[in-house]
Short mmCIF file of C-alpha atoms and ligand atoms in Angstrom, two decimals:
data_model
loop_
_atom_site.label_atom_id
_atom_site.label_comp_id
_atom_site.label_asym_id
_atom_site.label_seq_id
_atom_site.Cartn_x
_atom_site.Cartn_y
_atom_site.Cartn_z
CA ALA A 21 0.00 0.00 0.00
CA PRO A 22 1.23 3.54 -0.67
CA ALA A 23 2.62 5.34 2.35
CA PRO A 24 0.33 8.02 3.73
CA PRO A 25 1.33 11.52 2.57
CA SER A 26 3.86 12.87 5.03
CA SER A 27 2.57 15.75 7.13
CA ARG A 28 3.94 19.24 6.57
CA TYR A 29 3.98 19.65 10.35
CA PRO A 30 6.92 18.84 12.65
CA ARG A 31 6.49 15.88 15.03
CA TYR A 32 6.84 16.16 18.81
CA THR A 33 6.82 13.73 21.70
CA ARG A 34 4.46 14.29 24.64
CA GLU A 35 7.52 15.06 26.72
CA GLU A 36 8.52 17.88 24.37
CA VAL A 37 5.00 19.31 24.47
CA GLY A 38 5.13 19.08 28.27
CA ARG A 39 7.98 21.59 28.42
CA HIS A 40 5.69 24.38 27.17
CA ARG A 41 3.66 25.23 30.24
CA SER A 42 3.97 29.00 30.67
CA PRO A 43 3.84 32.11 28.47
CA GLN A 44 7.67 32.50 28.89
CA ASP A 45 8.27 28.97 27.52
CA ARG A 46 5.22 29.26 25.17
CA VAL A 47 1.96 27.47 26.02
CA TRP A 48 1.37 24.27 24.07
CA VAL A 49 -1.56 21.88 24.27
CA THR A 50 -2.64 18.78 22.38
CA HIS A 51 -6.00 17.74 20.99
CA GLY A 52 -6.14 14.31 19.37
CA THR A 53 -2.72 13.97 17.76
CA ASP A 54 -2.36 17.68 16.94
CA VAL A 55 -0.10 20.12 18.80
CA PHE A 56 -1.07 23.78 19.29
CA ASP A 57 0.80 26.86 20.49
CA VAL A 58 -1.93 28.91 22.19
CA THR A 59 0.33 31.46 23.92
CA ASP A 60 -1.32 34.38 22.13
CA PHE A 61 -4.80 33.15 23.06
CA VAL A 62 -4.20 32.72 26.79
CA GLU A 63 -5.23 36.27 27.76
CA LEU A 64 -8.18 36.23 25.33
CA HIS A 65 -9.71 32.98 26.61
CA PRO A 66 -13.38 33.58 27.55
CA GLY A 67 -13.04 31.11 30.42
CA GLY A 68 -10.01 32.95 31.85
CA ALA A 69 -6.23 32.57 31.52
CA GLU A 70 -5.87 30.46 34.71
CA LYS A 71 -8.31 27.83 33.41
CA LEU A 72 -6.58 27.49 30.08
CA LEU A 73 -3.18 27.18 31.77
CA LEU A 74 -4.41 24.13 33.69
CA ALA A 75 -4.10 22.22 30.41
CA ALA A 76 -0.73 23.73 29.43
CA GLY A 77 1.77 21.13 28.24
CA GLY A 78 -0.84 18.38 27.92
CA ALA A 79 -4.11 17.19 26.45
CA LEU A 80 -7.23 19.36 26.32
CA GLU A 81 -9.67 16.43 26.30
CA PRO A 82 -10.04 15.80 30.06
CA PHE A 83 -10.70 19.50 30.64
CA TRP A 84 -13.06 19.87 27.73
CA ALA A 85 -14.95 16.80 28.92
CA LEU A 86 -15.76 18.91 31.97
CA TYR A 87 -16.54 22.14 30.09
CA ALA A 88 -18.71 20.93 27.26
CA VAL A 89 -19.04 24.52 26.01
CA HIS A 90 -15.98 23.59 23.92
CA ASN A 91 -17.85 20.91 21.96
CA GLN A 92 -18.88 23.40 19.30
CA PRO A 93 -17.46 23.69 15.77
CA HIS A 94 -16.38 27.31 16.27
CA VAL A 95 -14.09 26.32 19.14
CA LEU A 96 -12.26 23.68 17.05
CA GLU A 97 -11.98 26.16 14.18
CA LEU A 98 -10.38 28.67 16.51
CA LEU A 99 -8.00 26.04 17.87
CA ARG A 100 -6.93 25.05 14.34
CA GLU A 101 -5.42 28.52 13.80
CA PHE A 102 -2.82 27.71 16.45
CA LYS A 103 -1.62 24.36 15.09
CA VAL A 104 2.17 24.05 15.11
CA GLY A 105 2.80 20.33 14.96
CA GLU A 106 1.68 16.75 15.45
CA LEU A 107 2.51 14.07 17.98
CA SER A 108 5.09 11.50 16.87
CA PRO A 109 3.38 8.43 15.41
CA ASP A 110 4.92 6.25 18.11
CA GLU A 111 3.29 8.28 20.92
CA ALA A 112 0.46 6.34 22.48
CA PRO A 113 -3.03 7.67 21.66
CA PRO A 114 -4.63 9.75 24.46
CA ASP A 115 -5.34 7.63 27.54
CA PRO A 116 -9.06 6.85 27.33
CA SER A 117 -9.35 6.78 31.14
CA ALA A 118 -8.23 10.42 31.24
CA ALA A 119 -11.31 11.34 29.26
CA GLN A 120 -13.62 9.31 31.49
CA ASP A 121 -16.91 11.14 31.74
CA PRO A 122 -16.85 13.31 34.89
CA PHE A 123 -20.64 13.65 34.61
CA ALA A 124 -21.26 9.90 34.86
CA GLY A 125 -22.37 10.34 38.48
CA ASP A 126 -24.99 13.03 37.78
CA PRO A 127 -28.52 12.21 39.01
CA PRO A 128 -31.40 11.16 36.73
CA ARG A 129 -33.60 14.05 35.55
CA HIS A 130 -37.18 14.60 34.55
CA PRO A 131 -37.54 14.32 30.75
CA GLY A 132 -39.99 17.24 30.76
CA LEU A 133 -37.25 19.78 31.46
CA ARG A 134 -36.09 21.97 28.55
CA ILE A 135 -32.40 21.19 28.32
CA SER A 136 -29.93 23.91 27.33
CA SER A 137 -26.78 21.88 28.05
CA ARG A 138 -26.30 18.30 29.27
CA LYS A 139 -22.73 18.46 30.59
CA PRO A 140 -22.82 20.41 32.83
CA PHE A 141 -26.56 19.96 33.22
CA ASN A 142 -28.60 23.08 32.58
CA ALA A 143 -32.32 23.01 31.99
CA GLU A 144 -35.36 25.20 32.47
CA THR A 145 -38.97 24.70 33.36
CA PRO A 146 -41.10 24.70 30.19
CA ALA A 147 -42.81 28.12 30.00
CA GLU A 148 -46.30 26.63 29.82
CA LEU A 149 -45.79 24.86 33.18
CA LEU A 150 -44.10 27.75 34.99
CA THR A 151 -47.22 29.47 36.26
CA GLU A 152 -49.50 26.44 36.65
CA ARG A 153 -48.58 26.39 40.34
CA PHE A 154 -47.26 29.03 42.70
CA LEU A 155 -44.53 26.66 43.97
CA THR A 156 -42.49 25.05 41.20
CA PRO A 157 -42.32 21.24 41.66
CA ASN A 158 -38.79 20.12 42.54
CA GLU A 159 -38.53 17.80 39.52
CA LEU A 160 -39.37 20.70 37.17
CA PHE A 161 -37.38 23.43 38.92
CA PHE A 162 -34.72 24.92 36.61
CA THR A 163 -31.18 23.60 37.15
CA ARG A 164 -28.05 25.66 36.62
CA ASN A 165 -24.87 23.62 37.18
CA HIS A 166 -21.38 24.81 36.23
CA LEU A 167 -19.71 21.47 37.04
CA PRO A 168 -20.59 17.82 37.70
CA VAL A 169 -22.94 17.20 40.64
CA PRO A 170 -20.78 16.10 43.58
CA ALA A 171 -21.71 12.86 45.35
CA VAL A 172 -22.03 13.81 49.00
CA ASP A 173 -22.47 11.18 51.71
CA PRO A 174 -24.92 12.75 54.19
CA GLY A 175 -23.45 10.68 57.04
CA SER A 176 -19.92 12.02 56.75
CA TYR A 177 -20.91 15.49 55.46
CA ARG A 178 -19.48 18.38 57.48
CA LEU A 179 -20.11 22.07 56.94
CA ARG A 180 -16.98 24.06 57.77
CA VAL A 181 -17.76 27.50 59.22
CA GLU A 182 -14.68 29.61 59.85
CA GLY A 183 -15.29 31.75 62.92
CA PRO A 184 -13.38 34.73 64.29
CA GLU A 185 -9.76 34.33 65.51
CA GLY A 186 -9.18 31.10 63.63
CA ARG A 187 -11.91 29.16 65.45
CA VAL A 188 -13.57 26.60 63.19
CA LEU A 189 -17.05 25.19 63.54
CA SER A 190 -17.64 21.83 61.89
CA LEU A 191 -21.31 20.91 61.62
CA SER A 192 -22.75 17.55 60.64
CA LEU A 193 -26.10 17.49 58.86
CA SER A 194 -27.89 16.37 62.02
CA GLU A 195 -26.20 19.12 64.05
CA LEU A 196 -27.32 21.71 61.51
CA ARG A 197 -30.86 20.35 61.81
CA SER A 198 -30.96 20.03 65.60
CA ARG A 199 -28.88 22.92 66.93
CA PHE A 200 -30.61 25.69 65.01
CA PRO A 201 -34.32 26.42 64.69
CA LYS A 202 -35.77 25.41 61.34
CA HIS A 203 -36.80 28.50 59.41
CA GLU A 204 -38.94 28.41 56.26
CA VAL A 205 -38.95 30.98 53.48
CA THR A 206 -40.86 31.01 50.18
CA ALA A 207 -38.44 32.53 47.72
CA THR A 208 -38.02 32.84 43.97
CA LEU A 209 -34.61 31.99 42.53
CA GLN A 210 -33.70 33.52 39.18
CA CYS A 211 -30.56 32.99 37.14
CA ALA A 212 -28.80 36.16 35.93
CA GLY A 213 -29.12 34.74 32.41
CA ASN A 214 -32.90 34.23 32.46
CA ARG A 215 -34.33 35.52 29.10
CA ARG A 216 -30.84 35.68 27.58
CA SER A 217 -32.12 34.32 24.24
CA GLU A 218 -34.02 37.60 23.71
CA MET A 219 -30.75 39.47 24.16
CA SER A 220 -28.88 37.29 21.67
CA ARG A 221 -31.52 38.14 19.05
CA VAL A 222 -30.26 41.74 19.17
CA ARG A 223 -26.58 40.74 18.92
CA PRO A 224 -24.82 37.48 19.86
CA VAL A 225 -23.83 37.05 23.52
CA LYS A 226 -21.84 34.33 25.30
CA GLY A 227 -23.81 31.99 27.50
CA LEU A 228 -26.62 29.44 27.66
CA ALA A 229 -29.64 30.38 25.56
CA TRP A 230 -32.22 30.56 28.36
CA ASP A 231 -35.82 31.33 27.46
CA ILE A 232 -38.11 32.65 30.26
CA GLY A 233 -37.84 29.56 32.51
CA ALA A 234 -34.53 30.05 34.37
CA ILE A 235 -36.63 31.07 37.37
CA GLY A 236 -38.69 29.19 39.92
CA THR A 237 -40.22 29.46 43.37
CA ALA A 238 -39.90 27.04 46.27
CA ARG A 239 -40.54 26.86 49.97
CA TRP A 240 -37.04 26.44 51.42
CA GLY A 241 -36.42 25.07 54.91
CA GLY A 242 -33.21 25.20 56.89
CA ALA A 243 -31.13 27.03 59.46
CA ARG A 244 -30.79 30.77 59.24
CA LEU A 245 -27.27 31.70 58.14
CA ARG A 246 -27.51 34.42 60.79
CA ASP A 247 -27.97 31.90 63.59
CA VAL A 248 -24.99 29.85 62.41
CA LEU A 249 -22.73 32.91 62.12
CA LEU A 250 -23.70 34.17 65.58
CA HIS A 251 -23.13 30.67 66.98
CA ALA A 252 -19.67 30.65 65.38
CA GLY A 253 -18.85 33.82 67.35
CA PHE A 254 -19.59 36.64 64.94
CA GLY A 255 -21.53 39.72 66.02
CA GLU A 256 -24.50 41.58 64.58
CA GLU A 257 -22.25 44.42 63.54
CA ARG A 258 -18.76 44.41 62.13
CA ASP A 259 -16.75 47.56 61.43
CA GLY A 260 -15.65 48.08 57.86
CA GLU A 261 -16.46 46.13 54.71
CA TRP A 262 -16.94 42.38 55.15
CA HIS A 263 -18.29 39.59 53.03
CA VAL A 264 -19.53 36.10 53.73
CA CYS A 265 -17.96 33.72 51.23
CA PHE A 266 -19.43 30.35 50.29
CA GLU A 267 -17.72 27.38 48.63
CA GLY A 268 -19.46 24.46 46.96
CA LEU A 269 -18.21 20.87 47.00
CA ASP A 270 -18.23 20.90 43.19
CA ALA A 271 -14.77 21.71 41.86
CA ASP A 272 -13.07 22.12 38.50
CA PRO A 273 -10.11 19.96 37.38
CA GLY A 274 -7.69 22.41 39.03
CA GLY A 275 -9.53 21.89 42.32
CA ALA A 276 -11.17 25.35 42.38
CA PRO A 277 -14.64 25.04 43.90
CA TYR A 278 -17.73 26.95 42.77
CA GLY A 279 -17.88 30.00 45.02
CA ALA A 280 -19.70 33.26 45.65
CA SER A 281 -20.19 35.83 48.39
CA ILE A 282 -22.73 38.27 49.80
CA PRO A 283 -22.20 41.34 51.97
CA TYR A 284 -21.93 40.64 55.71
CA GLY A 285 -24.91 42.85 56.56
CA ARG A 286 -27.29 40.76 54.46
CA ALA A 287 -25.90 37.51 55.89
CA VAL A 288 -26.55 38.45 59.56
CA SER A 289 -29.78 40.39 59.02
CA ALA A 290 -32.80 38.58 60.46
CA GLY A 291 -35.03 40.38 57.93
CA ALA A 292 -32.97 39.23 54.93
CA ASP A 293 -33.97 35.58 55.60
CA VAL A 294 -30.74 34.03 54.22
CA LEU A 295 -30.90 30.25 54.74
CA LEU A 296 -28.64 27.24 54.85
CA ALA A 297 -31.41 25.12 53.35
CA TYR A 298 -31.76 21.34 53.62
CA GLU A 299 -35.38 21.18 52.44
CA MET A 300 -37.11 22.24 49.23
CA ASN A 301 -40.90 22.20 49.09
CA GLY A 302 -41.07 19.93 52.14
CA GLU A 303 -38.71 17.33 50.69
CA GLU A 304 -35.03 16.66 51.24
CA LEU A 305 -33.02 18.96 48.95
CA PRO A 306 -32.63 17.14 45.57
CA ARG A 307 -29.09 16.41 44.34
CA ASP A 308 -29.33 18.87 41.43
CA HIS A 309 -30.36 21.63 43.82
CA GLY A 310 -27.53 21.21 46.30
CA PHE A 311 -28.00 18.10 48.49
CA PRO A 312 -27.46 18.05 51.40
CA VAL A 313 -27.17 21.81 52.12
CA ARG A 314 -27.33 24.93 49.97
CA VAL A 315 -27.42 28.66 50.59
CA VAL A 316 -30.63 30.46 49.63
CA VAL A 317 -30.23 34.24 49.38
CA PRO A 318 -33.73 35.63 48.80
CA GLY A 319 -34.02 38.63 46.47
CA VAL A 320 -30.51 38.09 45.09
CA VAL A 321 -29.26 36.61 41.81
CA GLY A 322 -29.26 32.78 41.84
CA ALA A 323 -25.47 32.62 41.45
CA ARG A 324 -24.97 33.55 45.13
CA SER A 325 -27.18 30.71 46.41
CA VAL A 326 -24.29 28.24 46.53
CA LYS A 327 -25.27 24.57 46.30
CA TRP A 328 -23.50 21.58 47.92
CA LEU A 329 -22.20 24.00 50.51
CA GLY A 330 -18.85 22.94 52.00
CA ARG A 331 -17.39 26.06 53.54
CA VAL A 332 -18.50 29.43 54.92
CA ALA A 333 -15.90 32.10 55.70
CA VAL A 334 -15.99 35.79 56.55
CA SER A 335 -13.51 37.89 54.63
CA ALA A 336 -12.62 41.53 53.97
CA ALA A 337 -12.78 40.80 50.25
CA GLU A 338 -15.49 39.29 48.10
CA SER A 339 -15.15 35.62 47.12
CA PRO A 340 -12.07 35.16 44.89
CA SER A 341 -14.11 32.75 42.75
CA HIS A 342 -14.25 33.21 38.98
CA TRP A 343 -18.06 33.46 39.30
CA GLN A 344 -17.84 36.38 41.73
CA GLN A 345 -14.96 38.23 40.06
CA ASN A 346 -15.09 37.52 36.33
CA ASP A 347 -18.67 36.62 35.58
CA TYR A 348 -22.18 37.70 36.67
CA LYS A 349 -21.55 41.40 36.18
CA GLY A 350 -23.33 43.91 33.93
CA PHE A 351 -21.72 46.17 31.31
CA SER A 352 -22.64 48.90 28.83
CA PRO A 353 -23.71 47.83 25.31
CA CYS A 354 -20.49 49.48 24.07
CA VAL A 355 -18.26 47.02 25.97
CA ASP A 356 -16.96 44.05 23.94
CA TRP A 357 -14.67 41.09 24.69
CA ASP A 358 -11.59 43.19 23.81
CA SER A 359 -12.46 46.08 26.13
CA VAL A 360 -14.24 44.34 29.02
CA ASP A 361 -12.68 44.95 32.44
CA TYR A 362 -14.42 42.78 35.01
CA SER A 363 -12.79 44.61 37.92
CA SER A 364 -14.60 47.82 36.89
CA ALA A 365 -18.15 46.58 37.59
CA PRO A 366 -19.78 45.36 40.81
CA ALA A 367 -20.89 41.75 41.17
CA ILE A 368 -24.64 41.38 40.60
CA GLN A 369 -26.53 40.93 43.89
CA GLU A 370 -30.16 42.20 43.98
CA LEU A 371 -31.84 41.70 40.60
CA PRO A 372 -33.96 44.29 38.76
CA VAL A 373 -37.75 44.06 38.32
CA GLN A 374 -38.78 41.28 35.95
CA SER A 375 -41.92 39.84 34.35
CA ALA A 376 -42.77 37.50 31.50
CA ILE A 377 -45.76 36.03 29.68
CA THR A 378 -46.08 32.27 30.06
CA HIS A 379 -49.35 31.90 28.11
CA PRO A 380 -49.87 32.14 25.19
CA ARG A 381 -46.51 31.25 23.69
CA PRO A 382 -44.83 33.25 20.89
CA GLY A 383 -46.25 32.40 17.48
CA ALA A 384 -49.34 30.66 18.89
CA ALA A 385 -52.70 30.68 17.13
CA VAL A 386 -55.46 31.43 19.64
CA PRO A 387 -59.24 31.18 19.10
CA PRO A 388 -61.34 34.37 18.90
CA GLY A 389 -63.39 35.33 21.96
CA GLU A 390 -61.90 35.68 25.40
CA LEU A 391 -58.11 35.31 25.68
CA THR A 392 -56.43 34.61 29.01
CA VAL A 393 -52.89 35.99 29.25
CA LYS A 394 -50.79 34.58 32.13
CA GLY A 395 -47.35 35.23 33.52
CA TYR A 396 -45.05 35.87 36.45
CA ALA A 397 -43.59 39.04 37.95
CA TRP A 398 -40.85 39.46 40.54
CA SER A 399 -38.31 41.99 41.75
CA GLY A 400 -35.04 41.69 43.65
CA GLY A 401 -34.20 42.91 47.14
CA GLY A 402 -37.58 41.96 48.60
CA ARG A 403 -39.35 44.77 46.71
CA ASP A 404 -42.89 43.60 46.05
CA VAL A 405 -44.48 43.84 42.63
CA VAL A 406 -47.30 46.35 42.94
CA ARG A 407 -48.69 46.19 39.39
CA VAL A 408 -48.41 44.38 36.08
CA ASP A 409 -49.50 46.19 32.91
CA VAL A 410 -50.47 44.21 29.83
CA SER A 411 -50.90 45.44 26.27
CA LEU A 412 -52.30 43.49 23.33
CA ASP A 413 -51.18 46.03 20.72
CA GLY A 414 -47.42 46.25 21.24
CA GLY A 415 -47.61 48.86 24.00
CA ARG A 416 -50.00 51.45 22.56
CA THR A 417 -52.85 50.71 25.00
CA TRP A 418 -52.69 49.00 28.38
CA SER A 419 -54.76 47.10 30.94
CA VAL A 420 -53.87 46.15 34.50
CA ALA A 421 -53.54 42.42 35.19
CA SER A 422 -54.90 40.83 38.36
CA LEU A 423 -52.23 39.57 40.75
CA ALA A 424 -52.76 36.23 42.46
CA GLY A 425 -51.32 35.21 45.80
CA GLU A 426 -50.72 36.98 49.08
CA ARG A 427 -48.97 40.27 49.63
CA ALA A 428 -45.74 39.77 51.54
CA ALA A 429 -44.31 41.70 54.49
CA PRO A 430 -42.85 45.03 53.30
CA GLY A 431 -39.29 44.65 52.04
CA ARG A 432 -39.50 40.87 52.30
CA ALA A 433 -41.38 40.02 49.11
CA TRP A 434 -39.08 37.17 48.16
CA ALA A 435 -41.55 35.25 45.98
CA TRP A 436 -42.99 36.04 42.58
CA ARG A 437 -46.57 37.08 41.91
CA LEU A 438 -48.48 35.16 39.28
CA TRP A 439 -50.83 37.32 37.21
CA GLU A 440 -53.62 36.98 34.71
CA LEU A 441 -55.56 39.17 32.29
CA ARG A 442 -58.70 38.21 30.37
CA ALA A 443 -59.52 40.22 27.27
CA PRO A 444 -61.75 39.83 24.19
CA VAL A 445 -59.82 39.32 20.95
CA PRO A 446 -61.33 39.66 17.45
CA ALA A 447 -61.07 36.90 14.80
CA GLY A 448 -58.12 37.26 12.45
CA ALA A 449 -56.23 39.84 14.53
CA GLN A 450 -52.43 39.91 14.81
CA LEU A 451 -51.57 40.72 18.41
CA GLU A 452 -48.33 41.70 20.06
CA ILE A 453 -48.90 40.92 23.72
CA VAL A 454 -46.60 42.85 26.06
CA CYS A 455 -46.18 42.80 29.84
CA LYS A 456 -44.26 45.01 32.23
CA ALA A 457 -44.14 45.00 36.01
CA VAL A 458 -43.76 47.83 38.53
CA ASP A 459 -42.17 47.21 41.92
CA ARG A 460 -42.59 48.94 45.31
CA SER A 461 -39.88 51.49 44.46
CA TYR A 462 -41.69 52.25 41.17
CA ASN A 463 -38.86 50.63 39.26
CA VAL A 464 -40.07 49.63 35.79
CA GLN A 465 -38.75 47.39 33.03
CA PRO A 466 -37.07 48.97 29.96
CA ASP A 467 -39.19 48.83 26.81
CA THR A 468 -36.56 47.36 24.51
CA VAL A 469 -33.53 45.07 24.76
CA GLY A 470 -30.99 47.11 22.73
CA PRO A 471 -30.07 49.68 25.39
CA ILE A 472 -29.53 47.00 28.08
CA TRP A 473 -27.69 44.54 25.80
CA ASN A 474 -24.43 43.31 27.36
CA LEU A 475 -21.79 40.87 26.12
CA ARG A 476 -22.65 38.19 28.68
CA GLY A 477 -26.42 38.46 28.20
CA VAL A 478 -27.29 38.96 31.87
CA LEU A 479 -30.03 41.13 33.47
CA SER A 480 -32.35 40.68 30.48
CA ASN A 481 -35.57 42.30 31.72
CA ALA A 482 -37.04 44.32 28.85
CA TRP A 483 -40.82 44.23 28.25
CA HIS A 484 -41.67 40.67 27.27
CA ARG A 485 -43.28 40.64 23.81
CA VAL A 486 -45.31 37.72 22.47
CA PRO A 487 -46.73 37.86 18.93
CA VAL A 488 -49.85 35.71 18.40
CA THR A 489 -52.47 35.27 15.70
CA VAL A 490 -56.18 35.05 16.45
CA THR A 491 -57.82 32.40 14.25
CA ARG A 492 -61.02 33.03 12.26
C1 HEM B 523 -6.40 26.18 23.95
C2 HEM B 523 -7.37 25.73 24.69
C3 HEM B 523 -8.73 26.36 24.79
C4 HEM B 523 -9.47 27.03 23.86
C5 HEM B 523 -9.11 27.32 22.40
C6 HEM B 523 -10.70 27.43 24.50
C7 HEM B 523 -11.71 28.15 23.88
C8 HEM B 523 -12.85 28.62 24.52
C9 HEM B 523 -13.91 29.37 23.89
C10 HEM B 523 -13.95 29.78 22.43
C11 HEM B 523 -14.84 29.63 24.83
C12 HEM B 523 -16.17 30.37 24.63
C13 HEM B 523 -17.18 29.37 24.15
C14 HEM B 523 -18.57 29.97 23.94
O1 HEM B 523 -19.16 30.48 24.92
O2 HEM B 523 -19.09 29.88 22.82
C15 HEM B 523 -14.37 29.07 26.07
C16 HEM B 523 -15.04 29.16 27.28
C17 HEM B 523 -14.61 28.56 28.45
N1 HEM B 523 -13.50 27.73 28.61
FE1 HEM B 523 -12.09 27.36 27.22
N2 HEM B 523 -10.69 26.98 25.79
C18 HEM B 523 -9.49 26.32 26.02
C19 HEM B 523 -9.08 25.67 27.17
C20 HEM B 523 -9.83 25.61 28.34
C21 HEM B 523 -9.48 24.84 29.52
C22 HEM B 523 -8.23 23.97 29.64
C23 HEM B 523 -10.48 25.06 30.44
C24 HEM B 523 -10.67 24.49 31.82
C25 HEM B 523 -9.76 23.95 32.57
C26 HEM B 523 -11.43 25.95 29.85
C27 HEM B 523 -12.57 26.43 30.48
C28 HEM B 523 -13.49 27.30 29.93
C29 HEM B 523 -14.59 27.89 30.66
C30 HEM B 523 -14.91 27.69 32.13
C31 HEM B 523 -15.30 28.67 29.73
C32 HEM B 523 -16.51 29.53 30.03
C33 HEM B 523 -17.76 28.76 29.87
C34 HEM B 523 -18.97 29.65 30.11
O3 HEM B 523 -19.29 30.45 29.21
O4 HEM B 523 -19.54 29.56 31.20
N3 HEM B 523 -11.02 26.25 28.58
N4 HEM B 523 -13.17 28.45 25.86
N1 MTE B 524 -22.02 24.91 44.08
C1 MTE B 524 -22.72 25.53 43.11
N2 MTE B 524 -23.67 26.39 43.47
C2 MTE B 524 -24.41 27.04 42.54
C3 MTE B 524 -24.15 26.84 41.15
C4 MTE B 524 -23.13 25.90 40.80
O1 MTE B 524 -22.86 25.64 39.62
N3 MTE B 524 -22.43 25.26 41.82
N4 MTE B 524 -24.87 27.56 40.22
C5 MTE B 524 -25.43 28.84 40.68
C6 MTE B 524 -26.33 29.50 39.75
S1 MTE B 524 -25.61 30.42 38.53
C7 MTE B 524 -27.69 29.50 39.93
S2 MTE B 524 -28.70 30.39 38.91
C8 MTE B 524 -28.32 28.70 41.00
C9 MTE B 524 -29.32 27.72 40.38
O2 MTE B 524 -29.91 26.94 41.37
P1 MTE B 524 -30.78 25.67 40.94
O3 MTE B 524 -29.96 24.82 40.03
O4 MTE B 524 -31.19 24.99 42.20
O5 MTE B 524 -31.99 26.23 40.20
O6 MTE B 524 -27.38 27.96 41.75
C10 MTE B 524 -26.17 28.64 42.01
N5 MTE B 524 -25.38 27.87 42.93
MO1 MO B 525 -27.23 31.54 37.35
#
């Protein structure tokens, strides 16, 4: 048989590739049998320079198995630009055990969820089910995982709480349940990226293409974070700026856990209702939602409600985690990936006022007669929604929707309001249904997406617009 055409690329051994682990020595990686010099890409990497450097000198596959965002054609195209060589033919092929699926231990999920990525698992509640019940059923509650779900043995689980002067509190699950009063809070959790897909229609953004279902409401039960912090020796007040940092038991291949922080004042405030939750809607916390213990920070972006909680520490600085420092921040529409400076913007905490239409769905054909429009409305920081306005003609004329459910204590409106409007609609009409909510501080939603567009697609809360056709 004819010999295969010889490659125009030089050949390297794995050992030679392994000498290129830092920008000074150049940064090389392998993928399959190809060798790449990615030195010039390190600082441009959307996932951060530190993450990319974890793979320096070796194979990308085990890392990319964990961050499936790379399994897209545009990522391989980008990588191809950096090809400088190939592995010697006598190098063994990549060790299959190194690419063993880190998600193999994830829990089973309800097939009714709308999946936006499988590894890590991210899925939302289908819009038409969102407002069928005030409390979202656990099996249908949206899931936002950045990493594989850790397997935690409830018997040997310990929560590490770092107290003042180096004292450490180590709490088993039964101690957390028995030593602190159980407190229950009904709170809505919303991902910063909820409704991102509307933003990417204006201009592409980086992130999962969430529709309107990266939000849900549950009755959470657990110990108050306040009680645990006071028990550990902290006081109600603390001079200066302090933060309470949380670490999850889910970690990336470099060992960095998921982490986030909230200001100290919120953590110790009785009125802020921050929980170390072990129950969700009266059941044990499900694995996807943080079993055995998660933080629930009512009124604050979902990213701070750290799941699979392993460690709590008080610090003068915010959490050093990637997700506190270099993600979950808002920017001007003029900021792009070349000019973005994450240190210039504050981490998102309280979310802005939000509402969306769950019924009918965009593009639906509805019968003439009486139309029922349904949706949810919520605002961050415990600000209650005082009104939802609905238009059937793109915002020219408005009606006020009726709000279901109870009014909450002032400043502690942690849960959404479901709303409904019934209106006659004529046969053959083309409607653009619009909703917008008003919160206690008279904050309103912006009318269009363009002026709030940002490169990461967070904080997407423009008027929700749903075009429908009325049949004849
Ligand atoms: C030369 C090697 C690499 C290249 C060319 C590369 C390329 C990329 C690209 C293009 C994206 C954006 C994808 C998108 O949102 O469409 C991305 C995101 C990311 N990458 Fe990499 N990557 C590399 C290595 C790594 C390694 C080794 C890790 C982890 C150890 C990593 C972790 C991440 C993370 C965490 C994100 C952000 C995902 C998100 O949007 O939440 N990358 N990478
Ligand atoms: N440990 C850990 N906690 C986490 C996350 C994570 O990936 N790991 N994701 C965060 C984000 S971005 C959101 S929106 C919420 C989602 O909570 P849920 O999956 O229970 O809906 O969890 C937060 N807590
Ligand atoms: Mo999120």
